[in-house]
């Protein structure tokens, strides 16, 4: 086993530095003496006067030696100080590996990642669409990132799409930095196209519109619409429900999986988005709709059977749900609605009822409360709303008796 060398660095004078003075020898290896009988000492290396005088070298954490020659000692020391500083700060880049291009690094790095097909497809789309794939990582600059972002905007892509692809590529560059192939992260302080505010981009149906959607849904699709509106389930989560996931006794719905349609039309069952397995308290009205769905459409199914069975033993998926949803919203006179709008309707109802951020996060299966706040912060009452409500309560309490009995200081015939 080869011993690892410790990290070290130094500047060497190639013309003067020797391990120690030693006897010069003749061709037979015998010590040489001058005319006075004194030994001839070899004081100069063979490289004396040849090439650049100063050699700066260091050994990295992998026991690999690196060296570079300079004419002036000050330049050698300056170069070495930069290397040592980067090693101490954690920004050291392997000079050889730093020449690897972004595209080459991504191919090698992505082959080791444990991704579901959807994530792999999104990462490949982002990484293969950059304009700097052939640029060495050590040469990558913020200007390369800015040019790529501008190219996406000129296509044009939506700001949300640009943001997603930017974050995916940023994760690749962070991996390169961890592997000491990239020094500074060039994606820092990059300005992205501004997204629309959540309240402007979000559509929340009115209760009467949700009721019309449920009434317009075909018999077997009615429960699906109700699960989106009154349990906030995503399309893939509702489609992947099995009969036993609905606990009628405890009035709960267990979200344990989701349906995804992968490349080539393959239907896949996997864990919910962000690993958001959860238990949702279900209202009685929703449970009645689901129970009726089971009675009419699944009378002989096993508890592990799909609540919405499709073809070839698979549950419904994006295509089969999409067809039914388009038909339903047309009949309800709401052609612009998206199925995901019913999830917003559910979230807004929880917030209006006074539920806190964590409660809403857990019900929706968000990865963190920050996601919930960034999506629905505009729906929570702000300081003005609380002040106004408090003042209203004070006003009612202070004037209730006077309004009921009249003001004794005002003649009765002048009171209204």
Coordinates of C-alpha atoms in Angstrom, one line a residue:
X1 CA 0.0 0.0 0.0
X2 CA 1.4 3.4 -1.0
X3 CA 1.8 5.8 1.8
X4 CA -0.1 9.1 1.5
X5 CA 2.0 12.2 1.5
X6 CA 0.9 15.1 3.7
X7 CA -0.2 18.4 2.1
X8 CA 2.8 20.8 1.9
X9 CA 4.1 23.6 -0.3
X10 CA 7.3 25.6 -0.8
X11 CA 9.4 27.6 -3.3
X12 CA 12.8 26.2 -4.4
X13 CA 15.8 27.8 -6.0
X14 CA 16.7 25.5 -8.8
X15 CA 20.1 27.1 -9.3
X16 CA 21.3 27.1 -5.7
X17 CA 19.3 24.7 -3.6
X18 CA 20.9 21.4 -2.8
X19 CA 20.1 18.8 -0.2
X20 CA 23.7 19.3 1.2
X21 CA 27.2 19.9 -0.3
X22 CA 28.8 16.7 -1.3
X23 CA 32.1 15.4 -2.9
X24 CA 32.3 15.6 -6.7
X25 CA 33.3 12.2 -8.2
X26 CA 35.1 11.2 -11.4
X27 CA 33.7 8.8 -14.0
X28 CA 34.6 5.8 -11.8
X29 CA 32.8 7.2 -8.8
X30 CA 36.0 8.0 -6.9
X31 CA 36.2 11.3 -5.0
X32 CA 38.1 14.1 -6.8
X33 CA 40.8 16.3 -5.2
X34 CA 42.3 19.6 -6.3
X35 CA 46.0 20.4 -6.6
X36 CA 46.1 21.3 -2.9
X37 CA 44.8 17.8 -2.0
X38 CA 41.4 19.1 -0.9
X39 CA 38.3 17.3 -2.0
X40 CA 36.4 19.0 -4.8
X41 CA 32.8 19.9 -3.5
X42 CA 29.9 19.8 -5.8
X43 CA 28.1 23.0 -4.9
X44 CA 26.0 23.7 -8.1
X45 CA 23.2 21.6 -9.5
X46 CA 23.3 20.6 -13.1
X47 CA 20.4 23.0 -13.8
X48 CA 22.4 26.0 -12.7
X49 CA 21.8 28.9 -15.1
X50 CA 19.3 26.9 -17.2
X51 CA 15.6 27.6 -17.5
X52 CA 13.5 29.5 -15.0
X53 CA 15.2 29.7 -11.6
X54 CA 12.3 29.5 -9.1
X55 CA 10.1 26.4 -8.8
X56 CA 7.0 26.6 -6.7
X57 CA 5.4 23.3 -5.7
X58 CA 2.8 21.8 -3.5
X59 CA 1.3 18.4 -2.6
X60 CA -2.6 18.4 -2.5
X61 CA -5.0 16.4 -0.4
X62 CA -4.8 13.5 -2.8
X63 CA -1.0 13.2 -2.4
X64 CA -0.5 14.5 -6.0
X65 CA 2.4 16.9 -6.5
X66 CA 2.0 20.0 -8.6
X67 CA 4.8 22.4 -9.6
X68 CA 5.3 25.5 -11.8
X69 CA 8.5 27.5 -12.6
X70 CA 8.9 31.2 -12.5
X71 CA 11.7 33.7 -13.4
X72 CA 11.1 35.8 -10.3
X73 CA 10.8 34.5 -6.7
X74 CA 8.0 37.0 -5.9
X75 CA 5.9 35.5 -8.7
X76 CA 6.4 32.0 -7.5
X77 CA 5.5 32.9 -4.0
X78 CA 2.4 34.8 -5.1
X79 CA 1.2 31.8 -7.1
X80 CA 1.8 29.5 -4.2
X81 CA 0.1 31.8 -1.7
X82 CA -3.0 31.7 -3.9
X83 CA -3.0 27.9 -3.9
X84 CA -2.5 27.6 -0.2
X85 CA -5.2 30.2 0.5
X86 CA -7.7 28.3 -1.7
X87 CA -6.8 25.0 0.1
X88 CA -7.5 26.6 3.5
X89 CA -10.7 28.3 2.4
X90 CA -12.0 25.2 0.7
X91 CA -11.9 26.8 -2.8
X92 CA -9.0 24.8 -4.1
X93 CA -9.5 23.4 -7.7
X94 CA -7.6 20.5 -9.0
X95 CA -5.7 22.0 -12.0
X96 CA -6.1 18.9 -14.1
X97 CA -9.8 18.1 -13.3
X98 CA -10.7 21.8 -13.7
X99 CA -10.2 21.4 -17.4
X100 CA -13.2 19.1 -17.5
X101 CA -16.1 20.7 -19.4
X102 CA -19.5 21.2 -18.0
X103 CA -21.0 18.6 -20.3
X104 CA -18.4 16.0 -19.5
X105 CA -18.8 16.5 -15.8
X106 CA -22.6 16.2 -16.0
X107 CA -22.4 12.9 -17.9
X108 CA -20.2 11.4 -15.3
X109 CA -22.0 12.9 -12.3
X110 CA -25.5 12.2 -13.4
X111 CA -24.7 8.5 -13.9
X112 CA -24.3 8.2 -10.1
X113 CA -27.5 10.0 -9.1
X114 CA -30.5 8.1 -7.7
X115 CA -33.3 9.9 -9.6
X116 CA -36.8 9.0 -10.4
X117 CA -37.5 9.1 -14.2
X118 CA -39.3 12.5 -14.0
X119 CA -36.3 14.1 -12.2
X120 CA -33.8 12.6 -14.6
X121 CA -35.8 13.9 -17.6
X122 CA -35.9 17.4 -16.0
X123 CA -32.2 17.4 -15.2
X124 CA -31.2 16.2 -18.7
X125 CA -33.5 18.9 -20.3
X126 CA -31.8 21.6 -18.3
X127 CA -28.2 20.4 -18.5
X128 CA -28.3 19.6 -22.2
X129 CA -29.8 22.9 -23.0
X130 CA -27.1 25.2 -21.6
X131 CA -25.0 27.3 -23.9
X132 CA -21.7 26.6 -22.1
X133 CA -21.6 22.8 -22.3
X134 CA -18.1 22.8 -24.0
X135 CA -16.6 25.3 -21.5
X136 CA -14.1 24.0 -19.0
X137 CA -15.4 24.4 -15.4
X138 CA -12.3 26.3 -14.4
X139 CA -13.1 28.9 -17.1
X140 CA -16.8 29.1 -16.3
X141 CA -17.9 32.7 -15.5
X142 CA -21.1 34.4 -14.5
X143 CA -21.3 35.9 -18.0
X144 CA -21.8 32.4 -19.4
X145 CA -24.7 31.9 -17.0
X146 CA -26.2 35.3 -17.9
X147 CA -26.0 34.5 -21.6
X148 CA -27.8 31.2 -21.1
X149 CA -30.6 32.8 -19.0
X150 CA -31.0 35.5 -21.7
X151 CA -31.2 32.8 -24.4
X152 CA -34.0 31.0 -22.5
X153 CA -35.9 34.3 -22.1
X154 CA -35.6 35.0 -25.9
X155 CA -37.1 31.7 -26.9
X156 CA -39.3 32.7 -25.0
X157 CA -39.7 30.4 -21.9
X158 CA -41.8 31.3 -18.9
X159 CA -40.0 32.8 -15.9
X160 CA -41.1 29.8 -13.8
X161 CA -39.5 27.4 -16.4
X162 CA -36.3 29.4 -16.5
X163 CA -36.1 29.3 -12.7
X164 CA -36.5 25.6 -12.6
X165 CA -33.9 24.9 -15.2
X166 CA -31.5 27.4 -13.5
X167 CA -31.9 25.6 -10.2
X168 CA -31.3 22.2 -11.8
X169 CA -28.1 23.4 -13.4
X170 CA -27.0 25.1 -10.2
X171 CA -27.2 21.8 -8.4
X172 CA -24.7 20.4 -11.0
X173 CA -22.3 23.2 -10.4
X174 CA -22.6 22.8 -6.6
X175 CA -21.6 19.1 -7.0
X176 CA -18.6 20.2 -9.1
X177 CA -17.6 22.6 -6.3
X178 CA -17.9 19.8 -3.7
X179 CA -15.6 17.7 -5.9
X180 CA -13.0 20.6 -6.0
X181 CA -13.4 20.9 -9.8
X182 CA -15.0 24.3 -9.6
X183 CA -13.9 27.2 -7.3
X184 CA -16.5 30.0 -7.1
X185 CA -20.1 29.3 -7.9
X186 CA -20.8 31.4 -11.1
X187 CA -24.6 31.2 -10.5
X188 CA -24.5 33.5 -7.4
X189 CA -26.1 36.9 -7.8
X190 CA -27.5 36.0 -11.2
X191 CA -30.7 38.0 -12.0
X192 CA -33.6 35.8 -13.3
X193 CA -36.7 37.0 -15.1
X194 CA -39.3 38.2 -12.6
X195 CA -42.2 35.8 -11.9
X196 CA -45.7 36.9 -11.6
X197 CA -46.9 37.4 -8.1
X198 CA -48.7 34.3 -6.7
X199 CA -52.0 36.1 -6.2
X200 CA -51.9 37.3 -9.8
X201 CA -51.1 33.9 -11.3
X202 CA -53.3 31.9 -9.0
X203 CA -57.0 31.1 -9.9
X204 CA -59.2 30.1 -7.0
X205 CA -62.7 28.9 -7.9
X206 CA -65.8 30.2 -6.0
X207 CA -67.7 27.6 -3.9
X208 CA -70.6 27.7 -6.4
X209 CA -68.3 27.0 -9.3
X210 CA -66.8 24.0 -7.5
X211 CA -70.3 22.7 -6.8
X212 CA -71.1 23.0 -10.5
X213 CA -67.9 21.1 -11.5
X214 CA -68.9 18.2 -9.2
X215 CA -72.4 18.1 -10.6
X216 CA -71.1 18.2 -14.2
X217 CA -68.6 15.3 -13.6
X218 CA -69.5 11.9 -15.0
X219 CA -70.5 9.4 -12.3
X220 CA -67.1 7.7 -11.8
X221 CA -65.2 11.1 -12.1
X222 CA -67.3 12.9 -9.5
X223 CA -65.3 11.4 -6.5
X224 CA -62.0 12.4 -8.2
X225 CA -63.1 16.1 -8.5
X226 CA -64.3 16.0 -4.9
X227 CA -60.9 14.6 -3.7
X228 CA -59.1 17.4 -5.4
X229 CA -61.4 20.1 -4.0
X230 CA -62.0 18.9 -0.4
X231 CA -58.7 17.0 0.3
X232 CA -56.3 19.0 -1.9
X233 CA -54.9 15.9 -3.6
X234 CA -52.6 16.3 -6.6
X235 CA -53.7 14.5 -9.8
X236 CA -51.2 11.7 -9.4
X237 CA -52.0 11.3 -5.7
X238 CA -55.8 11.0 -6.2
X239 CA -55.3 8.6 -9.1
X240 CA -53.0 6.3 -7.0
X241 CA -55.5 5.9 -4.1
X242 CA -56.5 2.4 -3.2
X243 CA -59.8 1.6 -1.5
X244 CA -58.2 0.9 1.9
X245 CA -56.5 4.3 1.8
X246 CA -59.8 5.9 2.7
X247 CA -60.5 5.1 6.3
X248 CA -64.2 5.7 6.7
X249 CA -64.2 4.9 10.4
X250 CA -61.5 7.3 11.4
X251 CA -62.6 9.8 8.7
X252 CA -59.1 10.0 7.2
X253 CA -57.4 9.7 3.8
X254 CA -53.9 8.2 3.6
X255 CA -51.7 9.5 0.8
X256 CA -49.0 6.8 0.2
X257 CA -48.2 6.9 -3.5
X258 CA -48.6 8.8 -6.8
X259 CA -49.0 7.8 -10.4
X260 CA -46.6 9.1 -13.0
X261 CA -46.5 8.6 -16.7
X262 CA -42.9 8.1 -17.8
X263 CA -41.3 8.3 -21.2
X264 CA -42.8 5.9 -23.7
X265 CA -46.2 6.0 -22.0
X266 CA -45.2 3.7 -19.1
X267 CA -47.4 4.1 -16.0
X268 CA -45.3 4.1 -12.8
X269 CA -46.3 4.1 -9.2
X270 CA -43.9 5.8 -6.8
X271 CA -43.8 7.8 -3.6
X272 CA -45.6 11.1 -3.5
X273 CA -43.9 14.3 -4.5
X274 CA -41.1 15.4 -2.0
X275 CA -41.8 12.2 -0.1
X276 CA -45.0 13.8 1.2
X277 CA -46.8 10.7 2.6
X278 CA -49.5 12.1 4.9
X279 CA -52.9 11.5 6.5
X280 CA -55.6 14.1 5.7
X281 CA -58.7 14.5 7.9
X282 CA -61.6 14.1 5.5
X283 CA -65.0 15.9 5.8
X284 CA -68.1 13.8 6.0
X285 CA -69.5 15.1 2.7
X286 CA -66.4 13.9 0.8
X287 CA -66.5 10.5 2.5
X288 CA -70.1 10.1 1.4
X289 CA -69.2 10.8 -2.2
X290 CA -66.3 8.3 -2.1
X291 CA -68.5 5.7 -0.4
X292 CA -71.1 6.1 -3.1
X293 CA -68.3 5.8 -5.7
X294 CA -67.2 2.5 -4.2
X295 CA -70.8 1.2 -4.0
X296 CA -71.6 2.1 -7.7
X297 CA -68.4 1.5 -9.5
X298 CA -66.3 -0.9 -7.3
X299 CA -68.8 -3.3 -5.7
X300 CA -66.6 -6.4 -5.8
X301 CA -63.2 -4.9 -5.5
X302 CA -60.6 -5.9 -3.0
X303 CA -59.4 -3.3 -0.4
X304 CA -56.1 -3.1 -2.2
X305 CA -57.8 -2.4 -5.5
X306 CA -57.5 1.0 -7.2
X307 CA -60.1 3.6 -6.4
X308 CA -60.0 4.7 -10.0
X309 CA -59.0 1.6 -12.0
X310 CA -57.8 2.0 -15.6
X311 CA -56.6 -0.3 -18.3
X312 CA -54.3 -3.3 -17.9
X313 CA -54.5 -3.3 -14.2
X314 CA -53.2 0.3 -13.9
X315 CA -55.0 3.2 -12.2
X316 CA -55.9 6.3 -14.0
X317 CA -53.1 8.6 -15.1
X318 CA -52.5 12.0 -16.6
X319 CA -54.1 11.2 -19.9
X320 CA -57.2 9.4 -18.7
X321 CA -57.8 12.1 -16.0
X322 CA -57.1 14.9 -18.5
X323 CA -59.7 13.7 -20.9
X324 CA -62.4 13.5 -18.2
X325 CA -61.4 16.9 -16.7
X326 CA -61.7 18.7 -20.1
X327 CA -65.2 17.2 -20.6
X328 CA -66.3 18.2 -17.1
X329 CA -65.1 21.8 -17.2
X330 CA -66.7 22.3 -20.6
X331 CA -70.1 21.1 -19.2
X332 CA -69.7 23.3 -16.2
X333 CA -69.0 26.3 -18.4
X334 CA -65.5 26.8 -17.0
X335 CA -63.2 26.0 -19.9
X336 CA -60.2 27.9 -18.4
X337 CA -60.1 26.0 -15.1
X338 CA -57.2 23.7 -14.3
X339 CA -57.6 20.7 -12.0
X340 CA -54.8 22.1 -9.8
X341 CA -57.1 25.2 -9.2
X342 CA -59.2 22.9 -6.9
X343 CA -56.1 22.3 -4.8
X344 CA -55.8 26.1 -4.4
X345 CA -59.5 26.2 -3.5
X346 CA -58.8 23.7 -0.7
X347 CA -55.8 25.6 0.6
X348 CA -57.7 28.9 0.6
X349 CA -60.5 27.3 2.5
X350 CA -58.1 26.1 5.2
X351 CA -56.5 29.5 5.5
X352 CA -59.9 31.3 5.6
X353 CA -60.9 29.0 8.5
X354 CA -57.9 30.1 10.5
X355 CA -55.5 27.2 10.0
X356 CA -51.9 28.0 10.6
X357 CA -49.0 27.6 8.2
X358 CA -47.8 24.2 9.5
X359 CA -51.4 22.8 9.4
X360 CA -51.8 23.8 5.8
X361 CA -48.3 22.6 4.8
X362 CA -49.1 19.1 6.3
X363 CA -52.5 18.9 4.6
X364 CA -51.1 19.8 1.2
X365 CA -47.9 17.7 1.5
X366 CA -45.5 20.6 0.9
X367 CA -41.8 20.0 1.6
X368 CA -41.6 22.8 4.1
X369 CA -43.6 25.7 5.5
X370 CA -41.6 28.1 3.3
X371 CA -43.1 26.5 0.2
X372 CA -46.6 27.0 1.7
X373 CA -45.9 30.6 2.6
X374 CA -44.3 31.5 -0.8
X375 CA -47.4 30.1 -2.5
X376 CA -50.3 31.3 -0.3
X377 CA -48.9 34.1 1.9
X378 CA -51.2 36.6 0.2
X379 CA -54.2 34.6 1.5
X380 CA -53.4 35.0 5.2
X381 CA -54.7 38.0 7.0
X382 CA -52.1 40.8 7.3
X383 CA -51.6 43.3 10.1
X384 CA -54.2 45.7 8.6
X385 CA -56.8 42.9 8.5
X386 CA -56.2 42.0 12.1
X387 CA -56.3 45.7 13.2
X388 CA -59.5 46.3 11.3
X389 CA -61.2 43.1 12.8
X390 CA -60.1 44.0 16.3
X391 CA -61.4 47.6 15.9
X392 CA -64.7 46.2 14.5
X393 CA -65.1 43.9 17.6
X394 CA -64.3 46.9 19.9
X395 CA -66.9 49.0 18.1
X396 CA -69.6 46.4 18.3
X397 CA -68.9 45.8 22.0
X398 CA -68.9 49.5 22.9
X399 CA -72.0 50.5 20.9
X400 CA -74.2 47.4 21.2
X401 CA -76.1 48.6 24.2
X402 CA -76.5 52.2 22.8
X403 CA -77.8 51.0 19.5
X404 CA -80.2 48.6 21.2
X405 CA -81.7 51.0 23.8
X406 CA -81.1 54.4 22.1
X407 CA -79.0 57.3 23.4
X408 CA -80.6 58.7 26.6
X409 CA -79.0 62.1 25.9
X410 CA -80.9 62.5 22.6
X411 CA -84.6 63.1 22.7
X412 CA -86.5 60.0 21.7
X413 CA -88.3 61.8 18.8
X414 CA -84.8 62.7 17.3
X415 CA -83.4 59.2 17.6
X416 CA -83.3 57.0 14.5

